[in-house]
Coordinates of C-alpha atoms in Angstrom, one line a residue:
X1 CA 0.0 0.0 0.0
X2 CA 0.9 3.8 -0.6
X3 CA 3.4 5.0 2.3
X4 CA 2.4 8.7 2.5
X5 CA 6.0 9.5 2.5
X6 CA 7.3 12.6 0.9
X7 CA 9.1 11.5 -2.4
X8 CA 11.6 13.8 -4.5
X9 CA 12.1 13.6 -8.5
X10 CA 13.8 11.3 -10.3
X11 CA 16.6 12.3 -12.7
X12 CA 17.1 15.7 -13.3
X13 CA 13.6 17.2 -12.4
X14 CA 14.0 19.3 -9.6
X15 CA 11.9 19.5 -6.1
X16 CA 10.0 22.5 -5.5
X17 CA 8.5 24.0 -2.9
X18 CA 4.6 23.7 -4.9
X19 CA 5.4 20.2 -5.1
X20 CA 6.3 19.3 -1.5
X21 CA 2.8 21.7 -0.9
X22 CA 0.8 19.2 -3.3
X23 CA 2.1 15.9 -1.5
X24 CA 1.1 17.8 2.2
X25 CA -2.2 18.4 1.1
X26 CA -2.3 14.6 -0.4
X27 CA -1.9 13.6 2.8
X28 CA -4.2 15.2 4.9
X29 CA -7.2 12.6 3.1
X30 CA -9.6 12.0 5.4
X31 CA -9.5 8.0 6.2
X32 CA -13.0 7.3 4.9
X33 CA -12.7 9.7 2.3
X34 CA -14.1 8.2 -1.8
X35 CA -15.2 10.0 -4.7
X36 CA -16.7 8.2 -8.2
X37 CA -14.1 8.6 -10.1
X38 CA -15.7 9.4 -13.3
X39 CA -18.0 11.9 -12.1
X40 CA -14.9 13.5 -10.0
X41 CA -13.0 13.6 -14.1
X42 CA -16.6 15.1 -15.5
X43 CA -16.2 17.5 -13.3
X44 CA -12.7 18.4 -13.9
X45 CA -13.3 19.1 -17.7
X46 CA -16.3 21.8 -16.7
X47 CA -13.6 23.4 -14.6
X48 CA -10.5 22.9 -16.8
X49 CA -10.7 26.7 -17.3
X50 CA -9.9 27.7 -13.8
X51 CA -7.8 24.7 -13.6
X52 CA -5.3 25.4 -16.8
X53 CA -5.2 22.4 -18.4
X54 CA -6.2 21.5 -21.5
X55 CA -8.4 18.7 -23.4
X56 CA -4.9 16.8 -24.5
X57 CA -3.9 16.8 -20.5
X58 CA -7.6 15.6 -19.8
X59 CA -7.3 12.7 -22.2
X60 CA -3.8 11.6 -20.6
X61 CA -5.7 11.7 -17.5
X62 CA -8.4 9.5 -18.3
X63 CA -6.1 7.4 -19.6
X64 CA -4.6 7.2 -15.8
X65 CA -7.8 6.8 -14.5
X66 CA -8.8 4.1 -16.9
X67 CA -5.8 2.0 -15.1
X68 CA -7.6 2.4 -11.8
X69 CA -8.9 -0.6 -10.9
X70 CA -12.2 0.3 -9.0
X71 CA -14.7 3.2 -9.6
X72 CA -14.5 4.8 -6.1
X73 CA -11.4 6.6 -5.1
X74 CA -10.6 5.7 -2.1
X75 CA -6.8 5.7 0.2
X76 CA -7.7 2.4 0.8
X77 CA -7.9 0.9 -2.2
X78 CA -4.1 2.5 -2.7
X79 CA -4.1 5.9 -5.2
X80 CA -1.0 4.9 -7.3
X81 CA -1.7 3.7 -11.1
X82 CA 1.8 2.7 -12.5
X83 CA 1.2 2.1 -16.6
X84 CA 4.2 2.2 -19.1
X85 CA 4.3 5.2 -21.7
X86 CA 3.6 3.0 -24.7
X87 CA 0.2 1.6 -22.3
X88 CA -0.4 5.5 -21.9
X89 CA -0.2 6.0 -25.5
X90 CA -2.4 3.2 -26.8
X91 CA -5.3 4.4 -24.6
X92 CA -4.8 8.1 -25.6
X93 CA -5.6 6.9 -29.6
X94 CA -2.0 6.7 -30.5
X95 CA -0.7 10.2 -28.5
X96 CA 2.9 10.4 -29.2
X97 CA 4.9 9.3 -26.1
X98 CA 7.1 12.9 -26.1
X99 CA 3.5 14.0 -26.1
X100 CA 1.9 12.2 -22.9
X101 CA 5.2 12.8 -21.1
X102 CA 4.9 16.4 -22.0
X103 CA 1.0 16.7 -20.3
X104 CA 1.5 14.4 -17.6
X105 CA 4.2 17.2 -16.5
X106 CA 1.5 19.8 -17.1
X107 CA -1.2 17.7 -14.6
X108 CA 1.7 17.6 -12.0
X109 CA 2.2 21.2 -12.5
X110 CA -1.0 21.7 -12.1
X111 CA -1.6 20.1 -8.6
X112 CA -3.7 16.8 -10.2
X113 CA -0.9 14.1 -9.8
X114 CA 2.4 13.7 -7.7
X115 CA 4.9 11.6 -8.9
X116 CA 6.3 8.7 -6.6
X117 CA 9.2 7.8 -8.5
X118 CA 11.0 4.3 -7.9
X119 CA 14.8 4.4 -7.7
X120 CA 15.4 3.6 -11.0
X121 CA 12.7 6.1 -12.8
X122 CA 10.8 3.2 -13.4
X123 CA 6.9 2.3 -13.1
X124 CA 6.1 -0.8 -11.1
X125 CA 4.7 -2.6 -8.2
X126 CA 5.7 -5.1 -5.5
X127 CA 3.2 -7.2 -4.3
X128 CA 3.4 -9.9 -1.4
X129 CA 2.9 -13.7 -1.3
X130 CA -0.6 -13.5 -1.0
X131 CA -0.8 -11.0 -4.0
X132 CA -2.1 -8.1 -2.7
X133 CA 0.1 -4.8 -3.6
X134 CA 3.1 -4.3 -1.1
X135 CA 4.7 -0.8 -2.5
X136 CA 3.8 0.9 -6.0
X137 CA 5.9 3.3 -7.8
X138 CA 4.0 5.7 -10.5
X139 CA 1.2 8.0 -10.8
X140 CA -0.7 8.7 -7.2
X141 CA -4.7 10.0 -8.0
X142 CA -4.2 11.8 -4.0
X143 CA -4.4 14.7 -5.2
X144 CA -7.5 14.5 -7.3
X145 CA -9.0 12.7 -4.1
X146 CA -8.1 15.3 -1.7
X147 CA -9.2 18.5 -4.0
X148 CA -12.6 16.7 -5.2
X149 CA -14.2 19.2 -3.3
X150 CA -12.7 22.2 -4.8
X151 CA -13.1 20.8 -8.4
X152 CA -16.5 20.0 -8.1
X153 CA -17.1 23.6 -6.5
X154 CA -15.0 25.2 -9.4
X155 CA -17.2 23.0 -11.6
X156 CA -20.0 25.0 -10.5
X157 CA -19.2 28.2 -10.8
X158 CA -18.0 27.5 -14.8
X159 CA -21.7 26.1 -15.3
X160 CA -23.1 28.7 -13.6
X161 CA -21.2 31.3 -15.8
X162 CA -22.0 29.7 -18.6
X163 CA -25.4 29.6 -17.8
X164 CA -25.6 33.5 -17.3
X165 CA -23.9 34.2 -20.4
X166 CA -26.3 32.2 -22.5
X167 CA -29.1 34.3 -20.9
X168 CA -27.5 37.5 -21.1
X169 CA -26.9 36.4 -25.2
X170 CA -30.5 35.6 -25.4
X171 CA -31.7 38.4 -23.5
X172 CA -30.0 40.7 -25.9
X173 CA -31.3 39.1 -29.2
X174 CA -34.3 39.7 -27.9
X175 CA -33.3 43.4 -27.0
X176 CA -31.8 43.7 -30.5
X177 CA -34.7 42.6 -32.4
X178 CA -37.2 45.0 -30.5
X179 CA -35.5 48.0 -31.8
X180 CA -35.1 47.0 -35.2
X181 CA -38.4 46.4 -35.8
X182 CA -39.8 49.0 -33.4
X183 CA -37.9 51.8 -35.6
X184 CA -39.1 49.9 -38.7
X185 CA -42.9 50.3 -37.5
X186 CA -42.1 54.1 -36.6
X187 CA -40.5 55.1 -40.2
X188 CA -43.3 52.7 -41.5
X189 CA -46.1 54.2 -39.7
X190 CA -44.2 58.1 -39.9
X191 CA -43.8 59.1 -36.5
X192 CA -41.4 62.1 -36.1
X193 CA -38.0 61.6 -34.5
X194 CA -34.3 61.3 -35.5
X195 CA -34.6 57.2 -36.3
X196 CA -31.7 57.3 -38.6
X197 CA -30.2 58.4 -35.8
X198 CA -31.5 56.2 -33.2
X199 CA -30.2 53.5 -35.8
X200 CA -27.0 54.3 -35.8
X201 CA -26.4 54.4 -32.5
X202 CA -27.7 50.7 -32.2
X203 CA -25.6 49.5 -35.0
X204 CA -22.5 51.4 -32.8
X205 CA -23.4 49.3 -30.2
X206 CA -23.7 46.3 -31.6
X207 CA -20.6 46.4 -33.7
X208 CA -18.6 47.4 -31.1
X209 CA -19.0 44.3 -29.1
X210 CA -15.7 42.5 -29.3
X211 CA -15.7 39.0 -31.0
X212 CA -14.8 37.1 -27.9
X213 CA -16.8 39.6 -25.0
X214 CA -16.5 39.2 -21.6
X215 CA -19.2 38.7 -19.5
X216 CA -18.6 42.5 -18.3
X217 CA -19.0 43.7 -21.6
X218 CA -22.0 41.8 -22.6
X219 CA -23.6 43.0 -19.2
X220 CA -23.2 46.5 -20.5
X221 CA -23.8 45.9 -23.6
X222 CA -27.7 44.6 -22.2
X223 CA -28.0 48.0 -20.1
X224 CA -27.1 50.1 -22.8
X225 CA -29.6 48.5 -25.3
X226 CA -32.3 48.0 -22.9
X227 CA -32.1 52.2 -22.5
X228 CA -32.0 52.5 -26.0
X229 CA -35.6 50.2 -26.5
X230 CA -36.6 51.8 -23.3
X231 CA -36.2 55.6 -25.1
X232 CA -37.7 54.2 -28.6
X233 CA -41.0 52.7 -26.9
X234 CA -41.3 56.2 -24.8
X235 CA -41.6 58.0 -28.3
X236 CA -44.1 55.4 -29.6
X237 CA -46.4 55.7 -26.7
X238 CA -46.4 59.0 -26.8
X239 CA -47.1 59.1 -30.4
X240 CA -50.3 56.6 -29.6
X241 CA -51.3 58.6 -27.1
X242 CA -51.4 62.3 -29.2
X243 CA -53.1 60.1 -31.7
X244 CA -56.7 61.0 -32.4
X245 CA -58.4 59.0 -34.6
X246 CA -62.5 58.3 -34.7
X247 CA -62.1 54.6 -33.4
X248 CA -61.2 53.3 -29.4
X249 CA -57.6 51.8 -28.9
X250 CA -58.9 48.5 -30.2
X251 CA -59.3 49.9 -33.9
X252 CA -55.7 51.8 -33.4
X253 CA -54.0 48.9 -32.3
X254 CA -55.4 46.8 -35.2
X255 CA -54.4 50.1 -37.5
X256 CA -50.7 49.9 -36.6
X257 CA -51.0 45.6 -36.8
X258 CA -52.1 45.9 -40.4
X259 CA -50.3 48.9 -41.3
X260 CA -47.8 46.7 -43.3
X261 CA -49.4 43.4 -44.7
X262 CA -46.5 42.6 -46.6
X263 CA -43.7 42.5 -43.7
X264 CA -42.5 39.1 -44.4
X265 CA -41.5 40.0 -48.2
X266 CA -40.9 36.5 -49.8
X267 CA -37.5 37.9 -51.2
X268 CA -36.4 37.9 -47.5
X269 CA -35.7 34.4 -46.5
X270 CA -32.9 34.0 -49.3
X271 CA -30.9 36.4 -47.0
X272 CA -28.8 34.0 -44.9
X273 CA -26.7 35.2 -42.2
X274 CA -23.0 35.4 -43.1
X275 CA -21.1 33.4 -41.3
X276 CA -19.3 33.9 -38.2
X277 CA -21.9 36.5 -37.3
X278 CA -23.8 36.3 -34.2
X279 CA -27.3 35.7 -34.4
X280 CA -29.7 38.1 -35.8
X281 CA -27.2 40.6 -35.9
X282 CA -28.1 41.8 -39.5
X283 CA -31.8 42.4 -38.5
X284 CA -33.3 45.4 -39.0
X285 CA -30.5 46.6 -40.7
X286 CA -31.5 49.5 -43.1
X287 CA -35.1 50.4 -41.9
X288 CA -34.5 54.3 -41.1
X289 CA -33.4 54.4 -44.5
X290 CA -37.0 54.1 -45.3
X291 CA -37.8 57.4 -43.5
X292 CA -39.3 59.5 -46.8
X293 CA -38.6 63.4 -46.3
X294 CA -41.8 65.0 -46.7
X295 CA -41.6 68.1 -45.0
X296 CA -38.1 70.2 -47.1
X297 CA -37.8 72.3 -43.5
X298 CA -37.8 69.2 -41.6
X299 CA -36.4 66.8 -43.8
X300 CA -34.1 68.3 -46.1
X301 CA -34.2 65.1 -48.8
X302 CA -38.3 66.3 -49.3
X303 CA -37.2 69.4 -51.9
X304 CA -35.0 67.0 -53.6
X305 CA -36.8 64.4 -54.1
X306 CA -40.0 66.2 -55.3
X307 CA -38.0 68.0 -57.7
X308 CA -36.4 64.8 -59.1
X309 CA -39.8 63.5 -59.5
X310 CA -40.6 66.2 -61.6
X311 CA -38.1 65.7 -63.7
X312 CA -39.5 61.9 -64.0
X313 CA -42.2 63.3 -65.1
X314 CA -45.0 62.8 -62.5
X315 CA -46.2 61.5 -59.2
X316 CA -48.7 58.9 -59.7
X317 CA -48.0 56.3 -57.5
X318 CA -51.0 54.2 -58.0
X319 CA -51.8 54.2 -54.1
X320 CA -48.6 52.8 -53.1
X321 CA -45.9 54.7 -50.9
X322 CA -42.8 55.8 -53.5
X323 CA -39.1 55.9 -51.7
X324 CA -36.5 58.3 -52.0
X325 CA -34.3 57.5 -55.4
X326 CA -30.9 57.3 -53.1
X327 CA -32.8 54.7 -50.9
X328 CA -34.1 52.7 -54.0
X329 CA -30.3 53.0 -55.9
X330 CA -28.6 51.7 -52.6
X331 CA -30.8 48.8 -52.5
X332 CA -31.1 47.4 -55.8
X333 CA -27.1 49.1 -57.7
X334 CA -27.0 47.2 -60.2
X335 CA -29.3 48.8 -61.9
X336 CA -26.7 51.7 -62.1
X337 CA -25.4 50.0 -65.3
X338 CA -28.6 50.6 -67.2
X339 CA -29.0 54.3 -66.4
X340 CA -27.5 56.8 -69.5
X341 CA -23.5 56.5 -69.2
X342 CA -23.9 54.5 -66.3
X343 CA -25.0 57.2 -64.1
X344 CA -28.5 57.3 -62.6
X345 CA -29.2 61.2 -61.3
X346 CA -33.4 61.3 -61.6
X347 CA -36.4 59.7 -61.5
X348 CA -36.0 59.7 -65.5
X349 CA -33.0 58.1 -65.9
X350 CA -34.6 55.2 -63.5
X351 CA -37.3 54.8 -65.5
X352 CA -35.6 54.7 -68.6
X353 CA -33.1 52.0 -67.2
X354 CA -36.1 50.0 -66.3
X355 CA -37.4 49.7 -69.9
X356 CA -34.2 48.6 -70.5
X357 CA -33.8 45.6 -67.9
X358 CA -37.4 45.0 -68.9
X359 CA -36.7 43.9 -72.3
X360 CA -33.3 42.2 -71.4
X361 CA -34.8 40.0 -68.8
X362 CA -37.6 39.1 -71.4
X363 CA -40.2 40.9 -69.5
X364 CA -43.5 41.8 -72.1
X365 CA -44.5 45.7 -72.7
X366 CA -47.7 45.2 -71.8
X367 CA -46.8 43.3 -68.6
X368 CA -44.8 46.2 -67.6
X369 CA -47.3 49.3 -68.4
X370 CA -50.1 47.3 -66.5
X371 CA -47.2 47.3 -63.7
X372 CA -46.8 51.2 -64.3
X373 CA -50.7 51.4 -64.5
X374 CA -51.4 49.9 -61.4
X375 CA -48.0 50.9 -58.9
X376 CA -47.1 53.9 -60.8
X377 CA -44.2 55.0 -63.2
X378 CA -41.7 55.7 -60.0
X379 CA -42.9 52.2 -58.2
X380 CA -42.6 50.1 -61.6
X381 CA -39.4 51.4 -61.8
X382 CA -38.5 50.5 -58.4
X383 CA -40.0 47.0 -59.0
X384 CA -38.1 46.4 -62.3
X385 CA -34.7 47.3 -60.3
X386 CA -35.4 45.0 -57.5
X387 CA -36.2 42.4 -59.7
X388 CA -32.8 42.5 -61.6
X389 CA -31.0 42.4 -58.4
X390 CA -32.5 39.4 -57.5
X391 CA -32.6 38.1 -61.0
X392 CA -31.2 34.7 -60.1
X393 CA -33.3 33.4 -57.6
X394 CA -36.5 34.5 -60.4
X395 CA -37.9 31.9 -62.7
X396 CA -40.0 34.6 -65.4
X397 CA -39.3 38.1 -64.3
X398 CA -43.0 38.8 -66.6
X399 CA -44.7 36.4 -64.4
X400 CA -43.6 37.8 -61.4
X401 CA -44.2 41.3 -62.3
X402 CA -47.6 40.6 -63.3
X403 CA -48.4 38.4 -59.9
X404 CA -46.9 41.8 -57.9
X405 CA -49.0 43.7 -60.2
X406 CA -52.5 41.6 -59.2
X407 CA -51.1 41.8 -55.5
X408 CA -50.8 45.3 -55.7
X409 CA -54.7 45.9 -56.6
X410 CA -55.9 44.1 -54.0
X411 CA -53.6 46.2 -51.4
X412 CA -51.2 42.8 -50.0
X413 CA -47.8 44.2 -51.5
X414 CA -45.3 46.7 -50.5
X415 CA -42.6 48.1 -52.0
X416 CA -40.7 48.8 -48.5
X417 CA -40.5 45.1 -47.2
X418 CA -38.8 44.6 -51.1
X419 CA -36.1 47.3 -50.5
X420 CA -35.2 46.1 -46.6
X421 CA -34.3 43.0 -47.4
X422 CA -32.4 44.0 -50.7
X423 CA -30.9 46.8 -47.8
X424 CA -29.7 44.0 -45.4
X425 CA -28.3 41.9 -48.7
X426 CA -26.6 45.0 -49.8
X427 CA -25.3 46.6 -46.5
X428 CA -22.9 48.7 -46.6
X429 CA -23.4 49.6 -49.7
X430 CA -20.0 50.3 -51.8
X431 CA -21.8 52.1 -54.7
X432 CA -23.4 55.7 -55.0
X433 CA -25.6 57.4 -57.3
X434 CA -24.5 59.6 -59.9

């Protein structure tokens, strides 16, 4: 059986006083003292990060215990497994022997085995007549024995940070996707307020959330955001609430429900997330550019706009809501190619690079002046430039024109949910106008 005595280092390894500390504590095992010893080793790789060791070191270390010869570690059933290198190395899958010698050094180092070298360096046991073991010389499991309490504590605490981290993550995808959409129903529904401003400061504190965050950071990050949907919801209630309208808060609510029938645009679930993002992080991206200036004192885009729809050559929109011709061009640039000289500045150099996609994506006259009929000159347009963006994922671009077209009478499309999602595809945009 194991002596207890303090043992030095065979060969040229050198005693220290950590070492001498380890085989102290590895004494001081309580006398009726047993841990499983495969729950004790679960529990050692959740903690392996407070621990500092690492998933080769565990695997030499199951190897060790594997050579245990009952499940309970206990003192007296001796704590000393004594297997060769090349017995270490089979059970490791074939781990290089300069390899297991190099992490059983890191588990001693780390206060999870003490050697009890033999005079000779070598691993071995003497047993008496009867058979039973007399003196072993190898690997002693004390130490895992006598710190099982600490591991399993230190266990703990790594589940339970992982644990808050993963609701601190979900809490903020949540907290992410209410203010994307929230400013996406206030630019939809045209409530007043800086959004493209309120937009860019969530997308500043999103993006500057390092790639691996600490749980500090992602704390903060929560606080910050939950402010920030705190602030947006403010506005909207107070928008609701200055809201006077015939019908009770029954018909309101289902006014602002309906408001967009088309918010789920079918061009949207193409739009995978790119990878190595985090979840959802993409959402809402581009919805304050749908903000239309209406008001030239307010919004200084409004005497612009209007004056480069004059030079289209009208406003008919055919009941549906038109978008700014910067907004429409950053979504859907490809259409840039098309325009006079490559250069798109008006409404009527849109239009005129829409009759040209039309024809080169096989798309009939008539098709596209029922389109114009129905949406308006601006809107068909618009149409025509989202549909060559998305040209490849189109079987007929006439059939689909015409199906928007019937959709478009009965009041179930819209134009905006077309140009977020091309906005999300596109973002950031690397082309301008003109």
């Amino acid at each position: 059986m194991e002596t207890g005595s303090i043992t030095t280092p065979f060969g040229r390894r050198s005693m220290t006083l950590g070492m001498l500390a380890n085989q102290v504590m590895a004494g001081e095992i309580k006398p009726d003292q047993s841990v499983d010893k495969w729950k004790l080793f679960r529990a050692l790789c959740e903690a392996k990060p407070l621990l500092g060791i690492t998933d080769r070191a565990l695997a030499v270390l199951n190897a060790l215990l594997s050579f245990y010869p009952k499940n309970e570690l206990a003192q007296e059933n001796g704590l000393i497994v004594f297997p060769s290198n090349i017995q270490l190395s089979l059970r490791t899958h074939g781990m290089a022997e300069q390899t297991v010698r190099r992490h059983l050094a890191a588990l001693v180092e780390a206060g999870l085995l003490l050697r009890k070298d033999s005079p000779n360096g070598k691993r071995y046991v003497r047993r008496d007549r009867a058979g039973e073991v007399n003196e072993a010389f190898g690997f002693s499991l004390a130490p895992l024995l006598a710190r099982a309490e600490e591991i399993e504590q230190l266990a703990a605490e790594v589940m339970a940070e992982r644990l808050h981290v993963q609701r601190l993550r979900e809490r903020m995808t949540l907290c992410r996707r209410d203010i994307a959409k929230l400013i996406e129903a206030a630019v939809d529904e045209d409530v007043q307020g800086d959004w493209q401003g309120l937009y860019r400061e969530f997308r500043d504190l999103v993006e500057g959330l390092p790639r691996s965050p600490t749980t500090a950071q992602l704390e903060q990050l929560l606080d910050e955001l939950t402010a920030l949907r705190a602030d947006i919801l403010n506005r909207l209630e107070t928008r609701i609430k200055s809201t006077k309208q015939s019908g009770n808060a029954c018909h309101i609510e289902r006014h602002i429900q309906n408001s967009n029938p088309e918010s789920t645009f079918e061009f949207e679930p193409s739009f995978e997330t790119k990878q190595g993002a985090m979840p959802e992080q993409d959402d809402g991206r581009g919805a304050v550019m749908l903000e239309r200036g209406r008001d030239a004192t307010t919004h200084p885009i409004g005497q612009e706009e209007r004056q480069s729809r004059r030079e289209g050559g009208g406003d008919d929109s055919g009941g549906l809501k038109s978008f700014p011709l910067g907004l429409v061009l950053q979504a859907c640039p490809e259409i840039l190619a098309y325009g006079p000289g490559g250069v798109i500045r008006n409404w009527r150099d849109l239009m005129s690079a829409a009759v040209t996609v039309r024809s080169m994506l096989g798309v009939s006259p008539s098709a596209y002046e029922e389109a114009a009929s129905v949406m308006g000159a601006e809107n068909a347009a618009t149409v025509m430039a989202c549909i060559l963006e998305r040209g490849g994922h189109i079987n007929s671009a006439g059939g689909y024109l015409r199906d928007l077209t019937r959709r478009s009478e009965k009041g179930e499309f819209a134009i905006g949910s077309m140009l977020m999602a091309l906005l999300r595809a596109n973002a950031p945009a690397g082309r301008k106008a003109g």
